[in-house]
mmCIF file with all atom_site columns, C-alpha atoms in Angstrom:
data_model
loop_
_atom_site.group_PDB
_atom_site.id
_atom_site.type_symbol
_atom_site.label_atom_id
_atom_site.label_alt_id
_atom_site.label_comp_id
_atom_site.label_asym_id
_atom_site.label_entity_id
_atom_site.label_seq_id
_atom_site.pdbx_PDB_ins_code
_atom_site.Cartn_x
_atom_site.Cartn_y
_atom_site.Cartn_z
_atom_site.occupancy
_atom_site.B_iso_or_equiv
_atom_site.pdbx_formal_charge
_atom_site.auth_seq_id
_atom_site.auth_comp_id
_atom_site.auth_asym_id
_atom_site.auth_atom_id
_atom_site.pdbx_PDB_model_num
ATOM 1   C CA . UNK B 1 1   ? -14.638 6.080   11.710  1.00 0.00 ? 21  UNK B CA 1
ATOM 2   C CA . UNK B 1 2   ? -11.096 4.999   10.297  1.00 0.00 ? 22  UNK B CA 1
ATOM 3   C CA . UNK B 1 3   ? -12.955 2.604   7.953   1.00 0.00 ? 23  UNK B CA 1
ATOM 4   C CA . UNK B 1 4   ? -15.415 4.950   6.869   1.00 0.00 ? 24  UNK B CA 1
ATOM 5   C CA . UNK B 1 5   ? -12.445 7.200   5.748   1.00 0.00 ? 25  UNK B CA 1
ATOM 6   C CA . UNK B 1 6   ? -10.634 4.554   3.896   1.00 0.00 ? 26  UNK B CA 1
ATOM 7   C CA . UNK B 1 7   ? -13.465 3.025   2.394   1.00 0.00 ? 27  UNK B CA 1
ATOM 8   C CA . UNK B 1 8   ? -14.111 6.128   0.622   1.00 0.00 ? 28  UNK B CA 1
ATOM 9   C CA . UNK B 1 9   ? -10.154 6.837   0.135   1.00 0.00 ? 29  UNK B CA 1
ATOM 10  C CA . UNK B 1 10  ? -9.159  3.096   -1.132  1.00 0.00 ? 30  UNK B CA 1
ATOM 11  C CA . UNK B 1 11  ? -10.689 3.505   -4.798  1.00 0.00 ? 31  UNK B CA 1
ATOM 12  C CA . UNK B 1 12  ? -8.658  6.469   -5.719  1.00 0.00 ? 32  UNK B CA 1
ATOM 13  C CA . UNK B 1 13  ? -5.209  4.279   -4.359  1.00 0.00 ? 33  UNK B CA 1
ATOM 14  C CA . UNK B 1 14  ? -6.061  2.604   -7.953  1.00 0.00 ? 34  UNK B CA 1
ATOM 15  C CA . UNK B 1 15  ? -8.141  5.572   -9.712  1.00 0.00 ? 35  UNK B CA 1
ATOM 16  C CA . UNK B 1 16  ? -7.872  4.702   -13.307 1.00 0.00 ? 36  UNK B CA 1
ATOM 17  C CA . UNK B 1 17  ? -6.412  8.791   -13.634 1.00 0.00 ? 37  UNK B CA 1
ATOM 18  C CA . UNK B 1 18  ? -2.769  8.266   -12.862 1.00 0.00 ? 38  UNK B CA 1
ATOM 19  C CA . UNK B 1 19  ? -2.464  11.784  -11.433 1.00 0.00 ? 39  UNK B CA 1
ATOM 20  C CA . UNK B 1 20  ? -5.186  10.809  -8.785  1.00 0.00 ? 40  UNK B CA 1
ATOM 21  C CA . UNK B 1 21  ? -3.598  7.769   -8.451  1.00 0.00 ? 41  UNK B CA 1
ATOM 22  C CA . UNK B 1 22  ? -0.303  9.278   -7.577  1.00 0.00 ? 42  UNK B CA 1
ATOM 23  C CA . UNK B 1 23  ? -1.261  11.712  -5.630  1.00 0.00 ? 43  UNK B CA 1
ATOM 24  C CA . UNK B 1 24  ? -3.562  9.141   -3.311  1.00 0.00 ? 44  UNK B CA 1
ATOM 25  C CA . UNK B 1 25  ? -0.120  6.545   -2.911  1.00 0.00 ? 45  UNK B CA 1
ATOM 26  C CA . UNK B 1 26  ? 1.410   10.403  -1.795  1.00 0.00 ? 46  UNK B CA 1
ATOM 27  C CA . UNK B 1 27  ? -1.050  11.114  0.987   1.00 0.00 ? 47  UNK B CA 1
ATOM 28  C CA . UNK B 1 28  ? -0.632  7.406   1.738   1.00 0.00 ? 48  UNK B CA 1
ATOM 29  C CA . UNK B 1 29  ? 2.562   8.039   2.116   1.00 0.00 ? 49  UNK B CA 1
ATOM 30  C CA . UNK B 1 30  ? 2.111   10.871  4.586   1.00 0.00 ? 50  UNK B CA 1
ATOM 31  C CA . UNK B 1 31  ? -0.214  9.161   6.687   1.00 0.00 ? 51  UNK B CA 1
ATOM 32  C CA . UNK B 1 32  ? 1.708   6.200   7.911   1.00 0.00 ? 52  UNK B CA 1
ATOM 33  C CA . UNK B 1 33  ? 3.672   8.308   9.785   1.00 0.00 ? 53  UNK B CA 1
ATOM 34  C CA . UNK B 1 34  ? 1.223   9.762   11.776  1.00 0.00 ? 54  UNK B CA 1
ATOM 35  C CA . UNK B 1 35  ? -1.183  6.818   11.793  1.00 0.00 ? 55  UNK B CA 1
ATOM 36  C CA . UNK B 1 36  ? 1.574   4.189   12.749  1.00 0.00 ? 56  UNK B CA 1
ATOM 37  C CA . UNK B 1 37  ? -0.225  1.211   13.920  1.00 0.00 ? 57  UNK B CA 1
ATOM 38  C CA . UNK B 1 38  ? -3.498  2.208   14.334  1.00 0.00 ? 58  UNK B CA 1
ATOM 39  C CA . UNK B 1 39  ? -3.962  1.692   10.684  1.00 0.00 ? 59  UNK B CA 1
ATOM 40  C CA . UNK B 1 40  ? -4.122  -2.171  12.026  1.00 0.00 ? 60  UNK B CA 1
ATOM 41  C CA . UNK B 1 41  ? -8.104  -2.922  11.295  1.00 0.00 ? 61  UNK B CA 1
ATOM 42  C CA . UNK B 1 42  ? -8.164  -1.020  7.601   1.00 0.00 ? 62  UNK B CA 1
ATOM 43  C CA . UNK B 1 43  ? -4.444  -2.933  6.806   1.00 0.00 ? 63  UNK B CA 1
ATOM 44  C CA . UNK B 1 44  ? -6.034  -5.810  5.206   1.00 0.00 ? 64  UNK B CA 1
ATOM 45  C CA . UNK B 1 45  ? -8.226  -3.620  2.788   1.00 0.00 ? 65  UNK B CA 1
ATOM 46  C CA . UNK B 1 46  ? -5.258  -1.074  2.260   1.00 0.00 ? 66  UNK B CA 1
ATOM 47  C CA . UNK B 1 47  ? -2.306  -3.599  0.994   1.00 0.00 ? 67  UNK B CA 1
ATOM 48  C CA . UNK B 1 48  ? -4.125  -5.120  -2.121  1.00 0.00 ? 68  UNK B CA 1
ATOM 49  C CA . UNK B 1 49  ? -4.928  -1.228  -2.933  1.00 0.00 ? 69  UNK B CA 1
ATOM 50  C CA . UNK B 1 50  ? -1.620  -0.061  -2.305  1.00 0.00 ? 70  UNK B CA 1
ATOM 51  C CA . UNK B 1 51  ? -0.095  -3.245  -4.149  1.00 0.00 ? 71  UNK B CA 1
ATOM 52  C CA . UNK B 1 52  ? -2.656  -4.187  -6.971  1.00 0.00 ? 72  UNK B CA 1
ATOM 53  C CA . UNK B 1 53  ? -1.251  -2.815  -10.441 1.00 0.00 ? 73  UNK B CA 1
ATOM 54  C CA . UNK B 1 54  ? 0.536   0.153   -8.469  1.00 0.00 ? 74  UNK B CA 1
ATOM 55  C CA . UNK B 1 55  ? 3.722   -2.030  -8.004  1.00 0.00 ? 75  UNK B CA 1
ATOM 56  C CA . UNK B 1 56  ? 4.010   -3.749  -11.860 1.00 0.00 ? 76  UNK B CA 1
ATOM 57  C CA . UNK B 1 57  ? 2.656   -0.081  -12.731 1.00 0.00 ? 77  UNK B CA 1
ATOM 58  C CA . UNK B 1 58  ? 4.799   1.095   -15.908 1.00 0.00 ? 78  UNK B CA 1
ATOM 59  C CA . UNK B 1 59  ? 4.356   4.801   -15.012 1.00 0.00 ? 79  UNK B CA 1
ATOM 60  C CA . UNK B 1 60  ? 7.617   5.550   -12.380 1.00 0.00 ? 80  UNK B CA 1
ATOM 61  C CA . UNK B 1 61  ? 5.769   8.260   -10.524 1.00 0.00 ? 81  UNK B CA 1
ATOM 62  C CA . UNK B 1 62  ? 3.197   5.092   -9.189  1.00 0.00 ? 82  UNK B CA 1
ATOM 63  C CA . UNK B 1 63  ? 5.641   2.686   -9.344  1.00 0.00 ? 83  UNK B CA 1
ATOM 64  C CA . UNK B 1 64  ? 7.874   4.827   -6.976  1.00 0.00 ? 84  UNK B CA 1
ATOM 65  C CA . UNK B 1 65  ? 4.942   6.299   -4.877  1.00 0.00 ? 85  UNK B CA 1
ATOM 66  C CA . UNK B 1 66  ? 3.659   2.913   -4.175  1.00 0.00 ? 86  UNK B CA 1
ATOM 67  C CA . UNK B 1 67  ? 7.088   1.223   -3.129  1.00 0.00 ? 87  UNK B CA 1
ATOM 68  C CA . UNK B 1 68  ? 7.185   4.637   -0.521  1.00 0.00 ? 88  UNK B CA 1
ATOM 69  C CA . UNK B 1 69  ? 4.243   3.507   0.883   1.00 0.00 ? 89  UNK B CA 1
ATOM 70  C CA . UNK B 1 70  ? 5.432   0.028   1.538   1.00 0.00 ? 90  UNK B CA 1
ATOM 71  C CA . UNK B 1 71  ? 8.460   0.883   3.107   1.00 0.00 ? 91  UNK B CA 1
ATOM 72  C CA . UNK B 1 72  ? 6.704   3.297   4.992   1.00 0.00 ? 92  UNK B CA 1
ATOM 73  C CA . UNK B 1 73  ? 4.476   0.375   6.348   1.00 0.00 ? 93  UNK B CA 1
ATOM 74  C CA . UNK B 1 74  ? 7.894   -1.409  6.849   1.00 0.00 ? 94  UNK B CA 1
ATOM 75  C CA . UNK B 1 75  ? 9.055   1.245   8.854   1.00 0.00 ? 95  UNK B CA 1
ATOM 76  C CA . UNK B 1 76  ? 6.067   2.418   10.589  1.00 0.00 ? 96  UNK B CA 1
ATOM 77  C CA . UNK B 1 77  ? 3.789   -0.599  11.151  1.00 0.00 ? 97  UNK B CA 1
ATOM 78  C CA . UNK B 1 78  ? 4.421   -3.543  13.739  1.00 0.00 ? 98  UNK B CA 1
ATOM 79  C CA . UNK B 1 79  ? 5.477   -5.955  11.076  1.00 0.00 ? 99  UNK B CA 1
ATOM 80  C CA . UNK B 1 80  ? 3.516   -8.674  12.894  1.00 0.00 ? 100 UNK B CA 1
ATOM 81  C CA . UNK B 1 81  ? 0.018   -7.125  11.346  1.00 0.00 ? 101 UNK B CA 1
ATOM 82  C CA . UNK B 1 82  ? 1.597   -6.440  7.869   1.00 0.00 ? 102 UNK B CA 1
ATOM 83  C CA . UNK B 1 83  ? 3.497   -10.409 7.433   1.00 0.00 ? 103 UNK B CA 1
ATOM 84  C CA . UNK B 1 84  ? -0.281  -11.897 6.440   1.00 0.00 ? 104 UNK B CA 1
ATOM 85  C CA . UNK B 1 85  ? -1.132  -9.411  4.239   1.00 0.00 ? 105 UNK B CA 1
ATOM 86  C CA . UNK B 1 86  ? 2.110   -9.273  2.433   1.00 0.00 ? 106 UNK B CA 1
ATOM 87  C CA . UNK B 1 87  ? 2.290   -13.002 2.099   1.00 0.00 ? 107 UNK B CA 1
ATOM 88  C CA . UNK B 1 88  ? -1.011  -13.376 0.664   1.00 0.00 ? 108 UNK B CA 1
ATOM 89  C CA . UNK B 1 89  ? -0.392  -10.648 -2.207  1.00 0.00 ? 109 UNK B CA 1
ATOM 90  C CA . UNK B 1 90  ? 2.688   -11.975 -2.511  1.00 0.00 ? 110 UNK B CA 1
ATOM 91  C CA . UNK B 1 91  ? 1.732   -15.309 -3.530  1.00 0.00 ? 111 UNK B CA 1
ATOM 92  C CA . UNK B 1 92  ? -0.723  -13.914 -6.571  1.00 0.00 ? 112 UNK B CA 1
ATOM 93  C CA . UNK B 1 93  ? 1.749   -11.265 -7.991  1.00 0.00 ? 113 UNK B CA 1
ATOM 94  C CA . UNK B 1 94  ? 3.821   -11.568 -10.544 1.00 0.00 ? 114 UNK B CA 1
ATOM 95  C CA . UNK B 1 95  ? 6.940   -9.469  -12.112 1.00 0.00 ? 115 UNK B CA 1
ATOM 96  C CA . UNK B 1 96  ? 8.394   -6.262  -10.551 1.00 0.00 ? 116 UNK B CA 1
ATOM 97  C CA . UNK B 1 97  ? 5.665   -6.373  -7.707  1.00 0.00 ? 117 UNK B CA 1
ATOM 98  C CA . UNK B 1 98  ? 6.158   -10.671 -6.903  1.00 0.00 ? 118 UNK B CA 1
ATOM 99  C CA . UNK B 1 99  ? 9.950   -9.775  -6.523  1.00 0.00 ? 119 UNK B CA 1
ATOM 100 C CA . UNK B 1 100 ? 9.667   -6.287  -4.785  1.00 0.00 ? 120 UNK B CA 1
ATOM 101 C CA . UNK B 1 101 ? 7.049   -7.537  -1.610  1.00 0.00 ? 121 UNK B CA 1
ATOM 102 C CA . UNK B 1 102 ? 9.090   -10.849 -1.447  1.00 0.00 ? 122 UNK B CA 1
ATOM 103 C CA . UNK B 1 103 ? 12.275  -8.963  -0.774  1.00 0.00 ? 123 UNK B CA 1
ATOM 104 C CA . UNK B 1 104 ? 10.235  -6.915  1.897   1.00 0.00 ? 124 UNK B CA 1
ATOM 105 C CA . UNK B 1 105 ? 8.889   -10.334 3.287   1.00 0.00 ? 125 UNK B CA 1
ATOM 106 C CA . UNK B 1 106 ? 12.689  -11.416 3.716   1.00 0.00 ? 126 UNK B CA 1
#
């Protein structure tokens, strides 16, 4: 059930409108909370959404929506299940968004 929901919520984390864009990284934002780590199977499909374009994004409502998110997975996720999935991003991004998840890997 959990992936058929976030199959069908992933595209809009990088909708090509940025107010459905934003608004998605919001309600991301929410659910973390209240998900905690039972977002563990759909983790591997949700960081490269959360973290492709959204964190070198040059609009500041994504930029800031999507660096909630991640500190919201920080804070809310056993960091065990997020240290692969950060890595790996981590290792093809470059700019804002290579700096930004390497100081959340440290």
């Amino acid at each position: 059930m959990l992936f058929q929901i976030f199959d069908a919520f992933k595209p809009r984390l990088h909708d090509s409108n940025s107010k459905v864009n934003q608004v998605a990284l919001e309600a991301m934002h929410k659910m973390v909370p209240l998900l905690k780590d039972n977002l563990s199977p759909v983790i591997n499909m949700l960081i490269p959404a959360i973290v492709d374009n959204n964190l070198n994004s040059k609009n500041p409502g994504i930029y800031a929506a999507a660096t909630n998110v991640i500190q919201a997975l920080c804070q809310h996720v056993d960091n065990s299940l997020l240290l692969q999935p950060f890595c790996t991003k981590a290792q093809f991004l470059s700019g804002k968004a290579k700096q930004d998840l390497t100081e959340k890997l440290a």
